Amino acid sequence: MAPLARGDRRAPAPVRLRRPRRTGRLRRAVLAALVTAAVAVPVAGAARPAEVPAPAPAGIARLTSAEPTALEGELAARYAAGREALRAAERTAEAYGAHRRAASLRAMAAPGRRILSFDGRDGGRSVEVVGDLARAERIAVLVPGADTGLDSYDRFRAGAAALQETLRRESRARTAVVAWLGYRTPATGSAASVTPGRAAQAAPALRSFVEELRAVRPAARITLLGHSYGSVVCALAAARLPVAAVVLYGSPGTGFDTAADLHASAAVWAGRASGDWVGEVPHVRVPLLPDTELGFGTDPVDPGFGARRFAAGDGGHSDYLARGSVSLRNLARLVGGQEPDRA
C-alpha cells in the first residue's frame, strides 16, 4: 500500500482479506495487529521528523550525596551542564535548518528549568526534574510511550508539571516529578511499537537511574509510572527495583503473563481510561524471530494479570495527566502513598 502524499487527507482504501477457514481467536487477533501496522506504518512514517544532528554532550558525574545541602550543589552542577548541552544542540539544530527542534530546545533551556541530563543525538534523550529533588520525600519517575520526543517534548513536560501540582495538593510531603525521556520512543503503528526491542534497550538505563536516585534519596518513596509503551519499559526494569510501586497506565501489555512475573518487590498497579483506544489492541504475544515477539501479551487491567486496579476515568489515550482528571488524581495518590479510587 503506497503512503499518502503530504497534505492528502483521503482515508486509505479499505483492505479486503478473505477469512481463512477454521481460524481461531489467536490467529484473528494476530492478523488484526498485522493489518493495523501495515496501514499505519506508511502514514506515521511520512509524518516523522527528519533526524537532526547534535553534538555529543560532556560527561557528567553520577549523583553521590545523600545529604540535602551537598546534593543541592551536585544537582545545580548537573542542571548547568544540561543547559549548556541544550544550547549547543539548539545551535546545531538551527544551523541544520531544523527550526522546530531548535525552538523546542530553546524552551527546555529556559531559566528555572532543571535538566538533569541531556543528549540530542539519535532522536534525543532528556531527564528533567519538576520540584525540589534534593529534599523530596515522594518522587515520581514518569516514563513516556510512543511518539514522545524532543519536537513534542512540551506535552510530556506539561504532564509532569500537572502531576507535581496535583501532588502538592494531595500530599503533605515534599514532592518531585522526574520526566525520564531516557530512550528513543517508537512511532505509533511502527514495527518498533509492537515489539519489545526499544523497551529492552531502555530498561537497563532506567534501572541505573532509579538506583542512582535511591542512593541519594534513601528515605524517599519512589514510584515508577509507565504510560503506553513506557509501561513495557517499566515492566522490564521492575525486577527487585527499589521503588514503592510500579504503575502501568494506558498499557498495551508488558510482555509478561502476570504481575508476579515482573518479580517486582513493589506493588504493581494498572489502570485504563474507558476512552483509551489501546483497549482494542489484540493482547497476544507471538514469536516472530528467535529473539523477538509481536505484541505484549496479557492485558494489565485483566483480573488474570493480577495487578491492583485503579480508576482512570473516561479520557483518551493521551489524557491520563490532564488537569482535573480522575486518572491524574489517582496517579498522584499512588505517588503519595495514598489509596486511589479502585476500578
Coordinates of C-alpha atoms in Angstrom, one line a residue:
M1 CA 0.0 0.0 0.0
A2 CA 1.5 3.3 -1.0
P3 CA 1.9 6.1 1.6
L4 CA -0.4 9.1 1.4
A5 CA 1.1 12.1 -0.3
R6 CA 1.8 15.0 2.1
G7 CA -1.4 17.0 2.5
D8 CA -3.6 14.2 1.2
R9 CA -6.4 13.9 3.7
R10 CA -8.1 11.0 2.0
A11 CA -8.6 7.8 4.0
P12 CA -6.6 4.8 2.7
A13 CA -8.6 2.3 0.7
P14 CA -10.0 -0.5 2.8
V15 CA -8.0 -3.7 3.0
R16 CA -10.1 -6.7 2.0
L17 CA -9.0 -10.0 3.3
R18 CA -10.5 -13.4 2.8
R19 CA -11.2 -15.0 6.1
P20 CA -9.4 -18.3 6.4
R21 CA -11.4 -21.4 7.3
R22 CA -11.4 -22.5 10.9
T23 CA -9.4 -19.5 12.0
G24 CA -9.0 -19.3 15.8
R25 CA -9.2 -16.3 18.0
L26 CA -5.4 -16.0 18.3
R27 CA -4.9 -16.1 14.5
R28 CA -7.6 -13.4 14.0
A29 CA -6.0 -11.2 16.7
V30 CA -2.6 -11.5 15.1
L31 CA -4.0 -10.8 11.7
A32 CA -5.7 -7.7 13.0
A33 CA -2.4 -6.4 14.5
L34 CA -0.5 -7.0 11.3
V35 CA -3.2 -5.3 9.2
T36 CA -3.2 -2.3 11.6
A37 CA 0.5 -2.0 11.4
A38 CA 0.6 -2.3 7.6
V39 CA -1.9 0.5 7.3
A40 CA -0.5 2.8 9.9
V41 CA 3.2 2.5 9.2
P42 CA 3.3 4.5 5.9
V43 CA 1.2 7.3 7.3
A44 CA 3.2 7.5 10.6
G45 CA 6.5 7.3 8.7
A46 CA 5.5 10.1 6.4
A47 CA 4.9 12.5 9.3
R48 CA 8.1 11.5 11.2
P49 CA 10.5 14.4 11.5
A50 CA 14.0 14.1 9.9
E51 CA 16.9 13.1 12.1
V52 CA 18.6 16.2 13.4
P53 CA 22.3 16.1 14.3
A54 CA 23.5 17.2 17.8
P55 CA 26.9 17.4 19.4
A56 CA 28.0 14.8 22.0
P57 CA 27.4 16.2 25.5
A58 CA 30.2 16.5 28.0
G59 CA 30.4 13.7 30.5
I60 CA 28.6 14.1 33.8
A61 CA 29.3 12.7 37.2
R62 CA 26.8 10.5 39.0
L63 CA 24.9 11.9 42.0
T64 CA 26.5 10.6 45.2
S65 CA 25.5 12.7 48.2
A66 CA 22.5 11.8 50.4
E67 CA 22.9 15.0 52.4
P68 CA 20.4 17.5 51.0
T69 CA 22.7 20.6 51.0
A70 CA 25.5 18.7 49.3
L71 CA 23.0 17.1 46.9
E72 CA 21.7 20.6 46.0
G73 CA 25.2 21.5 44.9
E74 CA 25.6 18.4 42.8
L75 CA 22.2 19.0 41.2
A76 CA 23.0 22.6 40.4
A77 CA 26.1 21.5 38.6
R78 CA 24.1 18.9 36.6
Y79 CA 21.4 21.4 35.7
A80 CA 24.0 23.8 34.5
A81 CA 25.6 21.1 32.3
G82 CA 22.2 20.1 31.0
R83 CA 21.5 23.8 30.0
E84 CA 24.9 24.0 28.2
A85 CA 24.2 20.8 26.3
L86 CA 20.8 22.1 25.3
R87 CA 22.2 25.3 24.0
A88 CA 24.9 23.5 22.0
A89 CA 22.2 21.2 20.5
E90 CA 20.0 24.3 19.7
R91 CA 22.8 26.0 17.8
T92 CA 23.4 22.8 15.8
A93 CA 19.7 22.3 15.0
E94 CA 19.3 26.0 13.9
A95 CA 22.3 25.7 11.6
Y96 CA 20.9 22.5 10.2
G97 CA 17.6 24.3 9.4
A98 CA 15.5 22.3 12.0
H99 CA 13.8 25.4 13.4
R100 CA 11.1 23.4 15.2
R101 CA 13.7 21.4 17.1
A102 CA 15.7 24.5 17.8
A103 CA 12.7 26.2 19.3
S104 CA 11.9 23.2 21.5
L105 CA 15.5 23.1 22.8
R106 CA 15.4 26.8 23.5
A107 CA 12.3 26.4 25.6
M108 CA 13.9 23.5 27.5
A109 CA 17.0 25.6 28.3
A110 CA 14.9 28.5 29.8
P111 CA 15.9 29.8 33.2
G112 CA 14.3 27.8 36.0
R113 CA 14.2 24.5 34.1
R114 CA 16.0 21.7 35.8
I115 CA 17.5 19.4 33.1
L116 CA 19.3 16.6 34.9
S117 CA 20.8 15.2 31.7
F118 CA 20.5 15.8 28.0
D119 CA 21.8 14.2 24.8
G120 CA 20.3 15.4 21.5
R121 CA 21.7 12.6 19.4
D122 CA 19.7 9.6 18.0
G123 CA 16.3 11.3 18.4
G124 CA 17.3 12.8 21.8
R125 CA 17.4 11.8 25.5
S126 CA 16.4 14.1 28.4
V127 CA 15.8 13.8 32.1
E128 CA 14.1 16.8 33.7
V129 CA 13.1 17.4 37.3
V130 CA 10.0 19.3 38.3
G131 CA 10.2 20.2 42.0
D132 CA 12.9 20.1 44.7
L133 CA 14.6 16.7 44.2
A134 CA 17.2 17.3 46.9
R135 CA 14.5 17.3 49.7
A136 CA 11.7 15.4 48.1
E137 CA 10.0 12.7 50.2
R138 CA 7.8 11.5 47.4
I139 CA 9.3 11.1 43.9
A140 CA 7.5 10.1 40.7
V141 CA 9.5 8.9 37.7
L142 CA 7.5 9.3 34.6
V143 CA 8.3 7.0 31.6
P144 CA 6.6 8.1 28.3
G145 CA 5.3 6.0 25.5
A146 CA 5.3 6.2 21.7
D147 CA 5.7 9.4 19.8
T148 CA 7.4 11.3 22.7
G149 CA 10.5 13.2 21.5
L150 CA 12.2 16.5 21.6
D151 CA 10.0 18.1 19.0
S152 CA 6.9 17.2 21.1
Y153 CA 8.6 17.5 24.5
D154 CA 6.4 20.3 25.8
R155 CA 3.5 17.9 26.0
F156 CA 5.4 15.4 28.1
R157 CA 6.8 18.2 30.4
A158 CA 3.3 19.6 30.8
G159 CA 2.1 16.3 32.1
A160 CA 4.9 16.1 34.6
A161 CA 4.1 19.7 35.8
A162 CA 0.4 18.8 36.2
L163 CA 1.3 15.7 38.3
Q164 CA 3.6 17.8 40.5
E165 CA 0.9 20.4 41.0
T166 CA -1.6 17.7 42.0
L167 CA 0.9 16.0 44.3
R168 CA 1.4 19.3 46.2
R169 CA -2.4 19.4 46.8
E170 CA -2.9 15.7 47.5
S171 CA 0.2 15.1 49.7
R172 CA 1.6 16.9 52.7
A173 CA 5.1 15.6 51.9
R174 CA 7.7 17.3 49.8
T175 CA 7.4 16.1 46.2
A176 CA 9.2 16.0 42.9
V177 CA 8.5 14.5 39.5
V178 CA 11.2 13.3 37.1
A179 CA 10.3 13.3 33.4
W180 CA 12.5 10.5 32.2
L181 CA 12.8 10.5 28.4
G182 CA 15.8 8.1 28.5
Y183 CA 15.2 6.2 25.3
R184 CA 14.2 6.7 21.7
T185 CA 10.4 6.1 21.8
P186 CA 8.8 4.3 18.8
A187 CA 6.3 5.8 16.4
T188 CA 2.8 4.7 16.9
G189 CA 1.9 1.9 14.4
S190 CA 5.6 1.2 13.6
A191 CA 7.1 -2.3 13.9
A192 CA 9.0 -1.0 16.9
S193 CA 5.8 -0.1 18.7
V194 CA 4.5 -3.7 18.7
T195 CA 7.8 -5.4 19.6
P196 CA 9.9 -5.2 22.8
G197 CA 13.2 -4.2 21.3
R198 CA 13.2 -0.5 22.2
A199 CA 12.0 -1.3 25.7
A200 CA 14.7 -3.9 26.2
Q201 CA 17.3 -1.3 25.2
A202 CA 15.8 1.3 27.6
A203 CA 15.3 -0.9 30.7
P204 CA 18.9 -1.0 31.9
A205 CA 19.2 2.8 31.7
L206 CA 16.0 3.2 33.7
R207 CA 17.2 0.7 36.3
S208 CA 20.5 2.6 36.6
F209 CA 18.8 5.9 37.0
V210 CA 16.4 4.7 39.7
E211 CA 19.2 3.1 41.6
E212 CA 21.2 6.4 41.4
L213 CA 18.1 8.2 42.7
R214 CA 17.6 5.7 45.6
A215 CA 21.3 6.1 46.6
V216 CA 20.9 9.9 47.1
R217 CA 17.3 9.8 48.5
P218 CA 17.3 6.6 50.5
A219 CA 14.3 7.5 52.6
A220 CA 12.1 8.9 49.8
R221 CA 9.1 7.0 48.4
I222 CA 9.9 6.5 44.7
T223 CA 7.1 5.4 42.3
L224 CA 7.7 4.3 38.7
L225 CA 4.9 5.3 36.3
G226 CA 4.9 4.0 32.7
H227 CA 2.4 5.2 30.0
S228 CA 1.6 3.2 26.9
Y229 CA 4.9 1.7 25.5
G230 CA 6.6 3.2 28.6
S231 CA 4.8 0.5 30.6
V232 CA 6.7 -2.1 28.7
V233 CA 10.0 -0.4 29.7
C234 CA 8.9 -0.2 33.3
A235 CA 7.9 -3.9 33.4
L236 CA 11.3 -5.0 32.0
A237 CA 13.1 -2.8 34.6
A238 CA 10.9 -3.7 37.5
A239 CA 12.6 -6.8 38.9
R240 CA 13.6 -6.1 42.5
L241 CA 13.9 -2.4 41.7
P242 CA 14.0 -0.3 44.9
V243 CA 10.6 1.5 44.3
A244 CA 7.4 1.5 46.3
A245 CA 5.1 1.0 43.4
V246 CA 5.1 0.3 39.6
V247 CA 2.1 1.9 37.9
L248 CA 1.1 0.9 34.4
Y249 CA -1.4 3.1 32.6
G250 CA -2.7 3.1 29.0
S251 CA -0.7 -0.1 28.6
P252 CA -0.8 -2.4 25.6
G253 CA 0.6 -5.2 27.7
T254 CA 4.0 -5.7 29.3
G255 CA 5.4 -8.9 27.7
F256 CA 4.6 -10.8 30.9
D257 CA 1.7 -13.1 31.6
T258 CA 1.1 -12.0 35.2
A259 CA 2.2 -9.2 37.5
A260 CA 4.1 -11.8 39.6
D261 CA 6.3 -12.5 36.5
L262 CA 7.7 -9.0 36.8
H263 CA 9.5 -10.1 40.0
A264 CA 8.9 -6.6 41.4
S265 CA 9.4 -6.1 45.1
A266 CA 6.9 -3.2 44.8
A267 CA 3.1 -3.2 44.4
V268 CA 2.0 -3.3 40.7
W269 CA -0.9 -1.1 39.7
A270 CA -2.7 -0.8 36.4
G271 CA -5.4 1.5 35.0
R272 CA -7.0 2.3 31.7
A273 CA -9.5 5.0 30.8
S274 CA -12.7 3.9 29.1
G275 CA -12.0 6.1 26.1
D276 CA -8.5 4.8 25.5
W277 CA -8.2 3.1 22.1
V278 CA -5.4 0.9 23.4
G279 CA -8.0 -1.3 25.0
E280 CA -8.8 -2.6 21.5
V281 CA -5.3 -3.7 20.7
P282 CA -5.0 -7.5 20.5
H283 CA -3.4 -8.8 23.6
V284 CA -1.2 -11.5 22.1
R285 CA 2.4 -12.4 22.1
V286 CA 3.6 -14.3 19.0
P287 CA 7.2 -15.3 18.2
L288 CA 8.5 -13.6 15.0
L289 CA 12.2 -14.4 15.1
P290 CA 14.3 -16.3 17.6
D291 CA 14.9 -13.1 19.6
T292 CA 11.7 -11.1 19.2
E293 CA 7.9 -11.3 19.5
L294 CA 4.9 -9.4 18.2
G295 CA 2.6 -8.0 20.8
F296 CA 2.8 -7.8 24.6
G297 CA 0.5 -10.5 25.9
T298 CA -1.9 -10.3 28.8
D299 CA -3.8 -7.0 29.3
P300 CA -2.6 -5.5 32.6
V301 CA -6.1 -4.5 33.6
D302 CA -7.3 -8.0 33.1
P303 CA -8.0 -9.6 36.5
G304 CA -6.0 -12.6 35.5
F305 CA -2.9 -10.4 35.2
G306 CA -3.0 -9.8 39.0
A307 CA -2.3 -6.1 39.2
R308 CA -4.1 -3.8 41.6
R309 CA -6.5 -1.7 39.6
F310 CA -7.2 2.0 40.0
A311 CA -9.9 4.1 38.4
A312 CA -8.7 6.1 35.3
G313 CA -11.8 7.9 34.3
D314 CA -13.2 8.2 30.7
G315 CA -10.4 10.1 28.9
G316 CA -8.5 9.1 25.9
H317 CA -5.0 7.6 25.4
S318 CA -3.2 10.9 25.9
D319 CA -5.4 12.3 28.7
Y320 CA -4.1 10.5 31.8
L321 CA -2.2 13.5 33.1
A322 CA -4.9 16.1 32.1
R323 CA -5.5 18.6 34.9
G324 CA -8.6 17.8 37.0
S325 CA -8.9 14.3 35.6
V326 CA -9.8 11.2 37.7
S327 CA -6.6 9.5 36.4
L328 CA -4.3 12.3 37.4
R329 CA -5.8 12.5 40.9
N330 CA -5.4 8.7 41.4
L331 CA -1.8 8.7 40.0
A332 CA -0.9 11.5 42.4
R333 CA -2.4 9.4 45.3
L334 CA -0.4 6.4 44.3
V335 CA 2.8 8.5 44.2
G336 CA 1.9 10.0 47.6
G337 CA 1.3 6.6 49.2
Q338 CA -2.4 7.0 49.5
E339 CA -5.2 4.7 48.4
P340 CA -6.6 5.6 45.0
D341 CA -10.2 5.1 43.8
R342 CA -10.5 1.5 42.7
A343 CA -11.7 0.4 39.3

